[in-house]
């Protein structure tokens, strides 16, 4: 393996399949002699292959913090729980758009009188008055403690459970739990319910990096930029559809005006209009006007509006294809990363994590 | 190219310098001496009024501060679990001193006067004058209530600043009795009262808008919109109305609920709570009125008090305000009495002694702690970056009982922030002049025992008159003299082979470079003459 290759840690087990699918969609493939191996090479970056190690998602934060890898993909919940004020970890991309879940507080279904965090505060005070204490089982002690404090709940005990957290109330090792959920099925199966205002943090997969090792190696920084370009272009493209329609008009300009005038169909910048040469030129002359092919790239939310607008402009046979990549003139996340890596940007980084975490702590 | 970066890519290792923890300070020699003098001057002043020293541990059980300190402090504590015991670094000293009082001093004749100083810890965003480890120097007066005791501690706070040469400051005095009276009149629970006390500081400092304050308290109290549960919780406000539970007698309602639950086969338990507890609370919740109006009234009252803050001329306005709300004006009289007594102590506005003490009465002052019950105060000093609070305190008549005392005992106290006093340039008057330095040098290692004797003789003969340093490196005369020059030494005493034989010492004055042989018997006298 070459000395300056980018080293990236990917999550094994739970997050592995989604992560590989995500990378494949970004145009990155892994070489692994057999799927049980913990090392691999990632191909698809112009500057050369990157070294990949598979780790438990929970350990990836530490690997990145220690600099044994330059980058890592893990859950935002893990970053939020493990971050420290002066660590070496940079948030390179905070929203990779998969592995979405939330860290939530849940109580037994039988607690009919508890529907909100404020009810829980009162129950905690009640229990305390009776010489007992609210026991909350969690693997996320920092986030849970802060969350409870912020809601005026100071009388509680955090119970560290290594196995199935959602079973703790049934086993009477805890009264409530604070754990990840995506569908809520596991909670329901264990006769637990979430409460209003009980979401501690919303999470999804994110890309983190080590400030020191990235700052020290221009080569790895370049590879990081390439990786980010692909990720960004893919994420941006996921929301875009390319529409092609045939529209009749006097000339290209007139057709373009028609399409732009139709509002939603104007596309990102404007339509591309090209002449269609009919198989039967005689027929075209009979109908009046020439045929033009119009191509626009639109975002998902306005897709139907755009189709409607094209129809109004006289379009026939509209076809839509997903766009695989949308590149802008520069990578915005890389620009942000460069600012953090250069200029001794400790504050930049903490500012980033602050804004990310403020969002839930102040809500 | 990749070779260049290799060493910097190594993970942090044993040789990487260790950074100081953010928000803490290393106080280096000159600075440390200054801080120690400030602390000494304050403690000495307190001692002259009969305040005896007490020292309590930095490490305390977490519970001590959960009892009465308030969420604002609790959320900022360094708390941790060590071998299954929940501990914390103390965020302030009053609770610790009161714990010690309850545990070990309860039998003493009252009043008990105690003074203390020591590091405290709070996890806050560090800024100028705000550190995560800071030193409190303060006192507690236990066993006396009323204006006489309030005035004594107010006087000592001002006197402490006097002792440090701080002549211009602003004293803000409040009385929590007013707000507490209002909250009780509104029928607020103790829990709700605590929530209001917690937000008084951010509210009046403009860090929290009134609407947000109301929303937050209502949410924490479980009123209004917060009662709607997700997940089809059985107890959203609307459903209770539908069931008509609120209109039934409590035992009937309990029976209805129990019946419904039996039919739905919902397991009515979980964790350590009994079905009975759950049904009782469910019903109590149904009968509870929406607290929004109450909370809004309280928040608006706090803001009105804050607007009415000002100098002595505002007193009549405050009287009117309280009377208008149907509140007793007793707290105002108590406060006035303390301020009048303060005049008798000789603290007055621009009193001609070069002091400029601005007074201000602000009944919305709450100090971010929950245990105050009466007079509270803060002292501010103006700096280039705005006013800096250097002192704060008040009366906390319920704290001692909350910490397990046999009865309620009136108590009050205050503390200075030592680092902040230093920041505003406070200095103790009785700064001793720099002591002359004497360096005793053994020329050879073999001369060292004799050199130790010489140093001991000088320390015994000239105690308090000079600093005697012993040279411990036997690198020769030249190196020793170079060190003497750099360390601003006044006199070097040399002990070599010849001196040992003759029972003398070679005395060298560093400034004039004059050297003389002095017999051991004359040494103390010669030095005394030289150094005075």
PDB file of C-alpha atoms in Angstrom, chain A residues 81 103-105 135-145 148 157-162 165 168 174 176-180 200:
ATOM      1  CA  UNK A  81     -22.090  11.244  21.931  1.00  0.00           C
ATOM      2  CA  UNK A 103     -32.224   8.741  19.610  1.00  0.00           C
ATOM      3  CA  UNK A 104     -35.424   8.829  21.637  1.00  0.00           C
ATOM      4  CA  UNK A 105     -36.615   8.527  25.177  1.00  0.00           C
ATOM      5  CA  UNK A 135     -33.628   4.720  36.066  1.00  0.00           C
ATOM      6  CA  UNK A 136     -32.873   5.295  32.405  1.00  0.00           C
ATOM      7  CA  UNK A 137     -31.054   2.606  30.430  1.00  0.00           C
ATOM      8  CA  UNK A 138     -28.881   3.869  27.583  1.00  0.00           C
ATOM      9  CA  UNK A 139     -25.617   3.540  25.731  1.00  0.00           C
ATOM     10  CA  UNK A 140     -25.655   7.298  25.144  1.00  0.00           C
ATOM     11  CA  UNK A 141     -24.965   8.627  28.610  1.00  0.00           C
ATOM     12  CA  UNK A 142     -23.642  12.078  27.591  1.00  0.00           C
ATOM     13  CA  UNK A 143     -26.533  12.929  25.297  1.00  0.00           C
ATOM     14  CA  UNK A 144     -29.122  11.473  27.652  1.00  0.00           C
ATOM     15  CA  UNK A 145     -27.805  13.288  30.718  1.00  0.00           C
ATOM     16  CA  UNK A 148     -32.648  15.360  30.859  1.00  0.00           C
ATOM     17  CA  UNK A 157     -29.791   7.277  37.385  1.00  0.00           C
ATOM     18  CA  UNK A 158     -28.325   6.210  34.087  1.00  0.00           C
ATOM     19  CA  UNK A 159     -28.162   2.452  33.838  1.00  0.00           C
ATOM     20  CA  UNK A 160     -25.507   1.066  31.574  1.00  0.00           C
ATOM     21  CA  UNK A 161     -26.863  -1.907  29.715  1.00  0.00           C
ATOM     22  CA  UNK A 162     -24.716  -3.722  27.215  1.00  0.00           C
ATOM     23  CA  UNK A 165     -31.673  -1.923  25.944  1.00  0.00           C
ATOM     24  CA  UNK A 168     -34.501  -3.283  30.389  1.00  0.00           C
ATOM     25  CA  UNK A 174     -34.652   0.380  34.269  1.00  0.00           C
ATOM     26  CA  UNK A 176     -37.248   4.144  30.839  1.00  0.00           C
ATOM     27  CA  UNK A 177     -34.767   3.843  27.989  1.00  0.00           C
ATOM     28  CA  UNK A 178     -32.969   6.175  25.640  1.00  0.00           C
ATOM     29  CA  UNK A 179     -32.107   4.365  22.433  1.00  0.00           C
ATOM     30  CA  UNK A 180     -32.023   4.558  18.655  1.00  0.00           C
ATOM     31  CA  UNK A 200     -32.736  13.545  21.869  1.00  0.00           C
TER      32      UNK A 200
END
